[in-house]
Short mmCIF file of C-alpha atoms in Angstrom, two decimals:
data_model
loop_
_atom_site.label_atom_id
_atom_site.label_comp_id
_atom_site.label_asym_id
_atom_site.label_seq_id
_atom_site.Cartn_x
_atom_site.Cartn_y
_atom_site.Cartn_z
CA MET R 623 14.14 -9.88 1.59
CA SER R 624 16.56 -10.23 -1.48
CA THR R 625 19.02 -8.32 -2.21
CA THR R 626 17.19 -6.98 -5.00
CA ILE R 627 14.36 -5.66 -3.25
CA ASN R 628 16.53 -4.24 -0.92
CA ALA R 629 18.19 -2.33 -3.69
CA VAL R 630 14.38 -1.26 -4.63
CA GLN R 631 15.71 1.98 -2.55
CA LYS R 632 18.44 2.85 -4.53
CA VAL R 633 16.24 3.13 -7.54
CA LYS R 634 13.23 5.83 -8.09
CA SER R 635 10.15 5.01 -9.89
CA SER R 636 8.41 5.61 -12.79
CA PHE R 637 5.13 6.63 -10.95
CA PRO R 638 4.92 8.35 -7.18
CA VAL R 639 2.51 6.95 -4.63
CA ARG R 640 -0.27 9.74 -3.56
CA ASN R 641 -1.60 10.33 0.14
CA ILE R 642 -5.37 10.50 -1.06
CA LYS R 643 -7.85 11.00 1.39
CA PHE R 644 -11.57 12.21 0.07
CA ASP R 645 -14.65 13.45 2.11
CA PHE R 646 -17.73 11.88 1.59
CA ASP R 647 -20.20 13.56 3.24
CA PRO R 648 -21.51 15.25 -0.27
CA SER R 649 -22.10 12.63 -1.84
CA THR R 650 -25.85 12.40 -3.30
CA ARG R 651 -27.34 8.63 -3.81
CA TYR R 652 -27.23 8.62 -8.05
CA TRP R 653 -24.15 10.90 -8.56
CA PHE R 654 -23.17 8.94 -11.74
CA ASP R 655 -25.61 11.42 -13.99
CA GLN R 656 -29.08 11.11 -11.11
CA ASP R 657 -29.52 7.80 -12.39
CA PRO R 658 -29.53 4.46 -10.08
CA LEU R 659 -28.12 2.01 -12.87
CA TYR R 660 -25.26 3.86 -13.22
CA SER R 661 -25.13 5.07 -10.06
CA HIS R 662 -25.14 1.36 -8.66
CA PHE R 663 -23.71 -0.20 -11.64
CA LEU R 664 -19.70 1.93 -10.22
CA ASN R 665 -21.19 0.86 -6.80
CA THR R 666 -20.85 -2.50 -7.74
CA LEU R 667 -17.59 -1.96 -9.88
CA SER R 668 -16.11 -0.39 -6.45
CA ALA R 669 -16.59 -3.35 -4.33
CA ILE R 670 -14.99 -5.55 -6.99
CA THR R 671 -12.14 -3.25 -7.02
CA ALA R 672 -11.81 -2.78 -3.48
CA GLN R 673 -10.69 -6.29 -2.80
CA GLY R 674 -9.54 -6.92 -5.90
CA GLU R 675 -6.55 -4.13 -5.32
CA LEU R 676 -5.90 -6.33 -2.25
CA PHE R 677 -5.92 -9.47 -4.24
CA LEU R 678 -3.62 -7.92 -6.16
CA ILE R 679 -0.72 -7.06 -3.90
CA ARG R 680 -0.83 -10.29 -2.08
CA MET R 681 0.20 -11.73 -5.59
CA LEU R 682 2.37 -9.51 -6.04
CA ARG R 683 3.86 -9.98 -2.72
CA THR R 684 4.39 -13.50 -3.25
CA LEU R 685 6.03 -13.01 -6.85
CA ARG R 686 8.28 -10.32 -6.38
CA GLU R 687 10.91 -12.49 -4.84
CA ARG R 688 11.38 -14.12 -8.48
CA ILE R 689 11.59 -10.67 -9.95
CA THR R 690 15.75 -10.11 -10.45
CA ASP R 691 14.83 -6.01 -12.91
CA PRO R 692 15.40 -3.35 -10.14
CA VAL R 693 13.21 -1.21 -11.71
CA LEU R 694 10.73 -3.24 -11.78
CA GLN R 695 10.96 -3.87 -8.06
CA ALA R 696 11.10 -0.13 -7.82
CA ASP R 697 7.41 0.36 -9.82
CA ILE R 698 6.40 -3.28 -8.01
CA SER R 699 6.45 -0.99 -4.38
CA ALA R 700 5.08 1.29 -5.69
CA PHE R 701 2.02 -0.11 -7.88
CA ILE R 702 1.36 -1.84 -4.30
CA GLY R 703 1.35 1.75 -3.26
CA GLN R 704 -1.19 2.96 -4.59
CA GLU R 705 -3.45 0.09 -5.01
CA ALA R 706 -3.27 0.29 -1.58
CA MET R 707 -4.84 3.56 -1.36
CA HIS R 708 -7.62 2.75 -3.82
CA ALA R 709 -8.12 -0.26 -1.76
CA LYS R 710 -8.66 2.66 1.46
CA GLU R 711 -10.28 4.95 -0.12
CA HIS R 712 -13.21 3.04 -1.80
CA THR R 713 -13.95 0.85 1.59
CA ARG R 714 -14.20 4.34 3.29
CA TYR R 715 -16.62 4.87 0.76
CA HIS R 716 -18.08 1.32 0.97
CA ARG R 717 -18.69 2.55 5.52
CA TYR R 718 -20.45 5.85 4.43
CA ALA R 719 -22.36 4.84 1.48
CA ASP R 720 -23.67 1.48 4.04
CA LEU R 721 -24.44 4.46 7.28
CA ASN R 722 -26.43 6.21 3.90
CA ASP R 723 -28.50 2.47 3.14
CA ILE R 724 -26.81 1.88 0.43
CA ASP R 725 -25.51 -1.91 1.30
CA ILE R 726 -22.66 -2.45 -0.67
CA GLU R 727 -20.49 -4.35 2.11
CA THR R 728 -22.40 -7.48 2.11
CA PHE R 729 -21.04 -8.40 -1.70
CA GLU R 730 -18.08 -7.24 -0.43
CA ARG R 731 -17.51 -9.86 2.29
CA GLN R 732 -19.15 -11.95 -0.71
CA LEU R 733 -16.31 -11.00 -2.43
CA ILE R 734 -13.43 -11.70 0.04
CA GLN R 735 -14.86 -15.59 0.13
CA ILE R 736 -13.92 -15.23 -3.67
CA TYR R 737 -10.67 -14.23 -3.84
CA SER R 738 -9.64 -16.27 -0.79
CA LEU R 739 -10.95 -19.22 -2.76
CA LEU R 740 -8.66 -17.96 -5.73
CA ASP R 741 -5.73 -17.59 -2.99
CA ARG R 742 -6.10 -21.17 -2.24
CA ALA R 743 -6.68 -23.21 -5.13
CA LEU R 744 -5.14 -21.56 -7.76
CA PRO R 745 -1.32 -21.25 -8.36
CA LEU R 746 -0.06 -17.96 -8.32
CA MET R 747 0.59 -17.98 -12.15
CA ASP R 748 -2.74 -18.35 -12.54
CA ARG R 749 -4.20 -16.60 -10.43
CA MET R 750 -1.12 -14.42 -11.89
CA ALA R 751 -2.74 -14.23 -15.26
CA ILE R 752 -6.17 -12.89 -13.34
CA GLY R 753 -3.87 -10.15 -11.85
CA CYS R 754 -3.06 -9.06 -15.83
CA ALA R 755 -6.84 -9.40 -16.69
CA ILE R 756 -7.73 -7.13 -14.57
CA GLU R 757 -4.89 -4.34 -14.98
CA HIS R 758 -6.21 -4.50 -18.60
CA CYS R 759 -9.78 -3.85 -18.25
CA ASN R 760 -8.74 -1.25 -15.07
CA GLY R 761 -6.48 0.54 -17.87
CA THR R 762 -8.67 0.40 -20.57
CA PHE R 763 -11.74 1.61 -19.48
CA GLY R 764 -9.76 4.11 -17.10
CA ALA R 765 -8.36 5.72 -19.29
CA GLU R 766 -11.61 6.09 -21.90
CA LEU R 767 -13.52 7.43 -18.38
CA LEU R 768 -10.62 9.80 -18.56
CA ARG R 769 -11.07 11.09 -21.87
CA ASN R 770 -14.84 10.66 -22.86
CA ASN R 771 -15.71 14.17 -20.94
CA THR R 772 -19.37 13.48 -22.26
CA TRP R 773 -18.94 10.36 -19.94
CA ASN R 774 -17.13 12.26 -16.54
CA GLN R 775 -18.95 14.98 -16.54
CA LYS R 776 -22.11 13.24 -15.79
CA MET R 777 -20.19 12.18 -12.30
CA VAL R 778 -20.68 14.96 -9.23
CA GLY R 779 -19.44 15.15 -6.15
CA PRO R 780 -16.55 13.33 -4.65
CA LEU R 781 -17.02 10.13 -6.59
CA ARG R 782 -16.56 12.12 -9.08
CA ASP R 783 -13.03 12.70 -8.29
CA LEU R 784 -12.62 9.21 -6.65
CA TRP R 785 -12.84 6.91 -9.71
CA LEU R 786 -10.63 10.48 -12.49
CA TRP R 787 -8.14 9.93 -9.62
CA HIS R 788 -8.32 5.96 -9.80
CA ALA R 789 -8.10 5.80 -13.61
CA VAL R 790 -5.32 7.68 -13.99
CA GLU R 791 -3.09 6.00 -11.34
CA GLU R 792 -4.19 2.96 -13.22
CA ASN R 793 -3.37 4.44 -16.43
CA GLU R 794 0.26 5.46 -14.71
CA HIS R 795 1.01 1.68 -13.49
CA LYS R 796 -1.02 -0.33 -16.02
CA ALA R 797 2.54 -1.57 -17.67
CA VAL R 798 3.50 -3.60 -14.43
CA PHE R 799 1.17 -6.43 -13.52
CA PHE R 800 1.06 -6.72 -17.09
CA ASP R 801 5.88 -7.11 -17.27
CA ALA R 802 5.94 -9.00 -13.55
CA TYR R 803 4.13 -11.67 -15.24
CA HIS R 804 6.09 -12.49 -18.03
CA ALA R 805 9.30 -11.81 -16.02
CA ALA R 806 8.21 -14.83 -14.07
CA GLY R 807 7.56 -17.32 -17.12
CA GLY R 808 4.26 -16.72 -17.40
CA GLY R 809 2.94 -17.55 -21.24
CA TYR R 810 0.32 -16.01 -23.71
CA ILE R 811 -2.43 -19.79 -23.38
CA ARG R 812 -2.25 -18.70 -19.84
CA ARG R 813 -2.62 -15.27 -20.22
CA MET R 814 -5.96 -15.44 -23.02
CA VAL R 815 -7.74 -18.87 -20.95
CA TRP R 816 -8.13 -16.86 -17.63
CA MET R 817 -8.36 -13.80 -19.91
CA VAL R 818 -12.19 -15.29 -21.17
CA LEU R 819 -12.73 -17.18 -17.76
CA GLY R 820 -12.14 -13.82 -16.17
CA CYS R 821 -14.30 -11.95 -18.37
CA SER R 822 -17.41 -14.47 -17.84
CA THR R 823 -16.46 -14.18 -14.26
CA PHE R 824 -16.69 -10.21 -13.85
CA ALA R 825 -20.53 -10.03 -15.75
CA GLY R 826 -21.74 -12.22 -13.75
CA LEU R 827 -20.55 -10.49 -11.30
CA MET R 828 -21.24 -6.67 -12.15
CA THR R 829 -24.81 -7.95 -13.20
CA TYR R 830 -25.48 -9.54 -9.57
CA GLY R 831 -23.77 -6.72 -7.63
CA THR R 832 -26.51 -3.84 -10.45
CA ALA R 833 -29.62 -6.05 -9.38
CA ARG R 834 -29.36 -6.61 -5.87
CA LEU R 835 -28.94 -2.99 -5.15
CA LEU R 836 -31.42 -1.92 -7.71
CA VAL R 837 -34.17 -4.14 -5.70
CA ALA R 838 -32.69 -3.35 -2.82
CA ASP R 839 -33.46 0.73 -4.22
CA LYS R 840 -36.97 -0.63 -5.30
CA LYS R 841 -35.93 0.51 -8.76
CA PHE R 842 -36.38 -2.55 -10.55
CA LEU R 843 -35.53 -2.96 -14.31
CA SER R 844 -37.37 -1.08 -16.64
CA LYS R 845 -37.90 1.06 -19.80
CA LYS R 846 -35.53 3.73 -18.64
CA HIS R 847 -32.94 1.03 -17.21
CA LEU R 848 -32.94 -0.26 -19.97
CA GLN R 849 -32.50 3.77 -22.33
CA SER R 850 -29.43 3.93 -19.67
CA ILE R 851 -28.11 0.64 -21.22
CA SER R 852 -28.33 1.66 -24.57
CA GLN R 853 -26.88 4.96 -24.02
CA ILE R 854 -23.74 3.49 -22.02
CA THR R 855 -22.84 1.27 -24.49
CA HIS R 856 -23.85 2.95 -28.00
CA PRO R 857 -21.23 1.82 -30.33
CA LYS R 858 -19.78 5.72 -31.21
CA LYS R 859 -21.13 7.68 -28.32
CA GLY R 860 -21.64 5.41 -25.47
CA LEU R 861 -18.91 4.90 -22.45
CA PHE R 862 -18.47 0.86 -24.27
CA ASN R 863 -17.84 2.33 -27.49
CA ILE R 864 -16.41 0.37 -30.41
CA THR R 865 -12.34 1.63 -29.69
CA VAL R 866 -12.58 1.28 -26.20
CA ILE R 867 -14.06 -2.46 -27.08
CA LYS R 868 -10.85 -2.52 -29.82
CA GLU R 869 -8.23 -1.93 -27.57
CA PHE R 870 -9.45 -4.03 -25.16
CA LEU R 871 -10.21 -7.08 -27.85
CA ASP R 872 -5.99 -5.68 -28.42
CA TYR R 873 -5.08 -7.97 -26.18
CA VAL R 874 -5.48 -11.25 -27.51
CA ARG R 875 -2.32 -10.37 -29.95
CA PRO R 876 0.53 -12.12 -29.33
CA SER R 877 3.16 -9.10 -28.80
CA PHE R 878 0.28 -6.88 -27.41
CA HIS R 879 2.03 -4.19 -24.37
CA PRO R 880 0.05 -2.31 -22.28
CA PHE R 881 2.12 0.87 -22.70
CA ASP R 882 0.94 0.34 -26.68
CA TYR R 883 -1.95 3.16 -26.35
CA ASP R 884 0.25 5.96 -25.10
CA THR R 885 -2.08 7.80 -21.76
CA LYS R 886 1.12 10.44 -21.33
CA GLN R 887 -0.95 13.69 -21.94
CA LEU R 888 -3.85 12.22 -20.87
CA GLU R 889 -2.36 11.42 -17.55
CA GLN R 890 -0.51 15.72 -16.86
CA HIS R 891 -3.55 16.27 -18.00
CA TRP R 892 -5.76 15.75 -14.65
CA HIS R 893 -2.87 15.55 -12.78
CA LYS R 894 -3.42 19.19 -12.81
CA VAL R 895 -6.78 19.26 -13.20
CA LEU R 896 -7.32 17.05 -10.16
CA ASN R 897 -3.90 18.31 -8.83
CA LEU R 898 -2.54 15.51 -7.73
CA GLU R 899 0.75 17.09 -8.37
CA ASN R 900 0.93 18.31 -4.68
CA GLN R 901 -0.51 15.10 -3.38
CA GLN R 902 2.96 12.85 -3.46
CA ASN R 903 3.89 11.43 -0.24
#
């Protein structure tokens, strides 16, 4: 272990690691607006997220020996702590869901194989570029979930708290992966190539995962589902609205940095609402 990493203990990270454990027992089957499509969309995202967090952690553990900045090293340690907690709690939810005949775990096992293939097949810096894309998605859409009360109030119970806590922490650490990528010599073109490839792959996985859960529930594509899609993608009122899409596409700007979008006040608001100030390790 390098002296740089040893020195991290003397440098405080810019965000904390919290020890969180949710009680999923009161969860309802359709916990997002009582809508099967919305609920299974986020159930699918939960599976992708849980394994994606572990994918990110593996990369940073490999890369961090190249990082000389002690502040960034401290933030990498905190990033790993937060992401490990996210993976743990999402995986705990999947176990609970499985007991209630929501089969997220089969898809999760398929994702483990996909992420393992990426680990074996791609050079580290290509995987890091994928990680930058993942973190940009997490931060951008997480921020919208926090500020869009029309949509975050449609979620109920412990799953609401899980996703809002996750969204807060994604914005707290949204620059760490990006900064580590560039500190290790990562460039713009590689970052953009993998954003494009990653988005298309992500869309396919989300479609497949959501469809298999709906089919298992005998909730086939219907007029109600089409209405749900039109509502959540409404350019002004939807969760995936035009403002969010513009922020997402700003990633193509060569001078882009995640902290160009300040979410500190938003994070502080939800620290109080979710009582996160008292959950730090």
